[in-house]
Amino acid sequence: METKKQSKLTTFMEEKFVPVAAQIGGQRHLLALRDGIVMIMPLLILGAFAMIVIDFPIPAWIALMESAGWSWGGKIDILINATFGIMAIIAAFGVASSLAGSYKKNDGTSIDGIPAGILAIASFFVVTQSDGTGSENLFVAMAFAILTAEIYRLFVQKNWIIKLPDTVPTAVSRQFSALLPGLAILGISWLIIAVPMSYTGYKTISHWLNEGLFSWLTNFGLSYPFMMFGSFIEHLLWTFGLHGSAIIIFPFFEPLWISVTHVGTTSIITWPFYENNVWLGGSGATLPVVIYMLLFAKSKLLKDVGKISIGPGIFNINEPVTFGLPIVLNPMLMIPFILSPLVIVTIMYAGTSIGLFPIMDKIVPWTTPIFISGFLAASGDIGSRLMAVLAQVICFSASFIIYLPFIRAWDKINLKREAGEA
């Protein structure tokens, strides 16, 4: 049962916080950034599989490949370049096409976002001069994709486009309509690099942004307080039924954390650091809750939810838990759902800082089960990878301890409720 204070807090959050958060989550530019990230997810997963093949930590496997008599490592690199290596290009297209397509023409019909996506790719190559198309230029790609989409939709809405007769096929007229906005977009992109770069020591805009302007942002973005802030907001939003990951993590945090995730990185905070530890069983690190319900629950509700949730939970999908228990709008379970990820971030950051845990520098498919994901996400020898697994064991145990008094109390409440109904 909710106390009066809890009821007031819940009411305040529902009336004041949730509408604002929902409005932010529906903001077109943030949705476009999210769509761009979603578009590169298949590449991340496929590239992760390629990395697992090339660096599978079993000496017998490596010896077998080397004994085949061909340069298997170099050939697998082709797949990595075709996935991780083109992320920025795909993101540029995805963000620009999504953002432009979210606007309306003067006649009320939606703007065709595909030409904007194509122009965003061209703009990206202008400002980077082909200076890397992978994760290192993800920020640049997204920034110029937004600029491209805004210029394109302005030209379309103002009717500053070349119109062809209705007898011309749509596929042809569509391309001609992109000529004038394309001229403006590429011209502006060229001016951005031609003038400032002539008077600075930077060769390209991406060089300047990544090493100059973004350096302070990167340092802050890869800090412990920044990750704690992001995790808190993400899980607070989830507890009110909003997709916190899509609202805060995917558009703001994921691009930065992906950009520093590579073998040999010195950054403690990486994308697998968060994805494979904080999301144990899904947002809120809920896999320990599923294990409790499966093994120890006494109420029918928790037993049933445990049975339904164990399969998805192993593969880091936890909607059956968040909406089945429920955790959403449940003051008793909202607390550990928010607290557990914060504790995990603290454990992982502290352990990695002192050298106890290895840096997680390899992206693995997000559905990879716990312990396997830790083993594959770290580089180094078997011992180093086993320490990554140990880190997940510690994080799992900490989450279980945090959830235990709350989920046990919720179990008792439901057991009494079921007995009363019977």
CSV table of N, CA and C in Angstrom, one decimal, residues 219-281:
chain,number,residue,atom,x,y,z
A,219,ASN,N,35.3,14.5,-22.7
A,219,ASN,CA,35.9,14.3,-21.4
A,219,ASN,C,34.7,14.2,-20.4
A,220,PHE,N,33.8,15.1,-20.5
A,220,PHE,CA,32.7,15.1,-19.5
A,220,PHE,C,31.7,13.9,-19.8
A,221,GLY,N,31.5,13.7,-21.1
A,221,GLY,CA,30.6,12.6,-21.4
A,221,GLY,C,31.1,11.2,-21.0
A,222,LEU,N,32.4,11.1,-20.9
A,222,LEU,CA,33.0,9.8,-20.5
A,222,LEU,C,33.3,9.8,-19.0
A,223,SER,N,32.6,10.6,-18.3
A,223,SER,CA,32.9,10.7,-16.8
A,223,SER,C,31.9,9.9,-16.0
A,224,TYR,N,32.2,9.5,-14.8
A,224,TYR,CA,31.3,8.8,-13.9
A,224,TYR,C,30.1,9.6,-13.6
A,225,PRO,N,30.2,10.9,-13.3
A,225,PRO,CA,28.9,11.6,-13.0
A,225,PRO,C,28.0,11.7,-14.2
A,226,PHE,N,28.5,11.8,-15.4
A,226,PHE,CA,27.6,11.9,-16.6
A,226,PHE,C,26.9,10.6,-16.8
A,227,MET,N,27.6,9.5,-16.6
A,227,MET,CA,26.9,8.2,-16.7
A,227,MET,C,25.9,8.0,-15.6
A,228,MET,N,26.2,8.4,-14.4
A,228,MET,CA,25.2,8.2,-13.3
A,228,MET,C,24.0,9.1,-13.6
A,229,PHE,N,24.2,10.3,-14.1
A,229,PHE,CA,23.0,11.1,-14.5
A,229,PHE,C,22.2,10.5,-15.6
A,230,GLY,N,22.8,10.0,-16.6
A,230,GLY,CA,22.1,9.3,-17.7
A,230,GLY,C,21.3,8.1,-17.2
A,231,SER,N,21.9,7.3,-16.4
A,231,SER,CA,21.3,6.1,-15.9
A,231,SER,C,20.1,6.4,-15.0
A,232,PHE,N,20.2,7.5,-14.2
A,232,PHE,CA,19.2,7.9,-13.3
A,232,PHE,C,17.9,8.3,-14.1
A,233,ILE,N,18.2,9.2,-15.1
A,233,ILE,CA,17.1,9.7,-15.8
A,233,ILE,C,16.4,8.6,-16.7
A,234,GLU,N,17.2,7.7,-17.3
A,234,GLU,CA,16.7,6.6,-18.1
A,234,GLU,C,15.7,5.8,-17.3
A,235,HIS,N,16.1,5.4,-16.1
A,235,HIS,CA,15.3,4.4,-15.3
A,235,HIS,C,14.2,5.1,-14.6
A,236,LEU,N,14.3,6.4,-14.3
A,236,LEU,CA,13.2,7.2,-13.7
A,236,LEU,C,12.1,7.3,-14.8
A,237,LEU,N,12.5,7.5,-16.0
A,237,LEU,CA,11.5,7.6,-17.1
A,237,LEU,C,10.8,6.2,-17.3
A,238,TRP,N,11.6,5.1,-17.2
A,238,TRP,CA,11.0,3.8,-17.4
A,238,TRP,C,9.9,3.5,-16.3
A,239,THR,N,10.2,4.0,-15.1
A,239,THR,CA,9.2,3.7,-14.0
A,239,THR,C,7.9,4.3,-14.2
A,240,PHE,N,7.8,5.3,-15.1
A,240,PHE,CA,6.5,5.9,-15.4
A,240,PHE,C,6.0,5.5,-16.8
A,241,GLY,N,6.5,4.4,-17.3
A,241,GLY,CA,6.0,3.8,-18.5
A,241,GLY,C,6.6,4.4,-19.8
A,242,LEU,N,7.6,5.3,-19.7
A,242,LEU,CA,8.2,5.9,-20.8
A,242,LEU,C,9.5,5.2,-21.2
A,243,HIS,N,9.8,5.1,-22.4
A,243,HIS,CA,11.0,4.3,-22.9
A,243,HIS,C,12.2,5.2,-22.6
A,244,GLY,N,12.7,5.1,-21.4
A,244,GLY,CA,13.9,5.9,-21.0
A,244,GLY,C,15.1,5.7,-21.9
A,245,SER,N,15.3,4.5,-22.3
A,245,SER,CA,16.5,4.2,-23.2
A,245,SER,C,16.4,5.0,-24.5
A,246,ALA,N,15.2,5.0,-25.1
A,246,ALA,CA,15.0,5.7,-26.3
A,246,ALA,C,15.1,7.2,-26.2
A,247,ILE,N,14.6,7.7,-25.0
A,247,ILE,CA,14.5,9.1,-24.8
A,247,ILE,C,15.9,9.7,-24.5
A,248,ILE,N,16.6,9.1,-23.6
A,248,ILE,CA,17.9,9.7,-23.1
A,248,ILE,C,19.1,9.0,-23.5
A,249,ILE,N,19.2,7.7,-23.5
A,249,ILE,CA,20.4,6.9,-23.8
A,249,ILE,C,20.7,6.9,-25.3
A,250,PHE,N,19.8,6.5,-26.1
A,250,PHE,CA,20.1,6.3,-27.5
A,250,PHE,C,20.5,7.6,-28.2
A,251,PRO,N,19.8,8.7,-28.0
A,251,PRO,CA,20.2,9.9,-28.8
A,251,PRO,C,21.4,10.6,-28.2
A,252,PHE,N,21.5,10.7,-26.8
A,252,PHE,CA,22.6,11.5,-26.2
A,252,PHE,C,23.8,10.7,-25.8
A,253,PHE,N,23.7,9.5,-25.3
A,253,PHE,CA,24.8,8.8,-24.7
A,253,PHE,C,25.4,7.8,-25.6
A,254,GLU,N,24.6,7.0,-26.3
A,254,GLU,CA,25.1,5.9,-27.1
A,254,GLU,C,26.1,6.3,-28.2
A,255,PRO,N,25.8,7.4,-29.0
A,255,PRO,CA,26.8,7.7,-30.0
A,255,PRO,C,28.2,8.0,-29.4
A,256,LEU,N,28.3,8.7,-28.3
A,256,LEU,CA,29.5,9.0,-27.7
A,256,LEU,C,30.2,7.7,-27.2
A,257,TRP,N,29.5,6.9,-26.5
A,257,TRP,CA,30.1,5.6,-26.0
A,257,TRP,C,30.5,4.7,-27.1
A,258,ILE,N,29.7,4.6,-28.2
A,258,ILE,CA,30.1,3.8,-29.3
A,258,ILE,C,31.4,4.3,-29.9
A,259,SER,N,31.5,5.7,-30.0
A,259,SER,CA,32.7,6.3,-30.7
A,259,SER,C,34.0,5.9,-30.0
A,260,VAL,N,34.0,5.6,-28.7
A,260,VAL,CA,35.3,5.3,-28.1
A,260,VAL,C,35.4,3.8,-27.8
A,261,THR,N,34.5,3.0,-28.4
A,261,THR,CA,34.6,1.6,-28.2
A,261,THR,C,35.4,1.0,-29.3
A,262,HIS,N,36.6,0.6,-29.0
A,262,HIS,CA,37.5,0.0,-30.0
A,262,HIS,C,38.6,-0.7,-29.2
A,263,VAL,N,39.2,-1.8,-29.8
A,263,VAL,CA,40.2,-2.5,-29.1
A,263,VAL,C,41.4,-1.6,-28.8
A,264,GLY,N,41.9,-1.5,-27.6
A,264,GLY,CA,43.0,-0.7,-27.2
A,264,GLY,C,42.5,0.7,-26.6
A,265,THR,N,41.2,0.9,-26.5
A,265,THR,CA,40.8,2.2,-26.0
A,265,THR,C,41.2,2.3,-24.5
A,266,THR,N,41.4,3.5,-24.1
A,266,THR,CA,41.8,3.8,-22.7
A,266,THR,C,40.6,4.3,-21.9
A,267,SER,N,39.5,4.5,-22.6
A,267,SER,CA,38.3,5.0,-21.9
A,267,SER,C,37.6,3.8,-21.1
A,268,ILE,N,37.4,4.1,-19.8
A,268,ILE,CA,36.7,3.1,-18.9
A,268,ILE,C,35.3,3.0,-19.3
A,269,ILE,N,34.6,4.1,-19.6
A,269,ILE,CA,33.2,4.0,-20.0
A,269,ILE,C,33.2,3.8,-21.5
A,270,THR,N,32.5,2.7,-21.9
A,270,THR,CA,32.3,2.4,-23.3
A,270,THR,C,30.9,1.9,-23.5
A,271,TRP,N,30.5,1.6,-24.7
A,271,TRP,CA,29.1,1.1,-24.9
A,271,TRP,C,28.9,-0.2,-24.2
A,272,PRO,N,29.8,-1.2,-24.4
A,272,PRO,CA,29.6,-2.5,-23.7
A,272,PRO,C,29.7,-2.4,-22.2
A,273,PHE,N,30.4,-1.4,-21.7
A,273,PHE,CA,30.4,-1.2,-20.2
A,273,PHE,C,29.0,-1.0,-19.7
A,274,TYR,N,28.2,-0.2,-20.4
A,274,TYR,CA,26.8,0.1,-20.0
A,274,TYR,C,25.9,-1.1,-20.5
A,275,GLU,N,26.0,-1.4,-21.7
A,275,GLU,CA,25.0,-2.4,-22.3
A,275,GLU,C,25.1,-3.7,-21.7
A,276,ASN,N,26.3,-4.2,-21.3
A,276,ASN,CA,26.4,-5.6,-20.9
A,276,ASN,C,26.6,-5.7,-19.4
A,277,ASN,N,26.4,-4.6,-18.7
A,277,ASN,CA,26.5,-4.6,-17.2
A,277,ASN,C,25.3,-4.0,-16.5
A,278,VAL,N,25.0,-2.8,-17.0
A,278,VAL,CA,23.9,-2.1,-16.4
A,278,VAL,C,22.5,-2.7,-16.8
A,279,TRP,N,22.5,-3.2,-18.0
A,279,TRP,CA,21.3,-3.8,-18.6
A,279,TRP,C,21.4,-5.3,-18.4
A,280,LEU,N,21.6,-5.8,-17.2
A,280,LEU,CA,21.6,-7.3,-17.0
A,280,LEU,C,20.1,-7.8,-17.0
A,281,GLY,N,19.7,-8.4,-18.1
A,281,GLY,CA,18.4,-8.8,-18.2
A,281,GLY,C,17.5,-7.7,-18.7
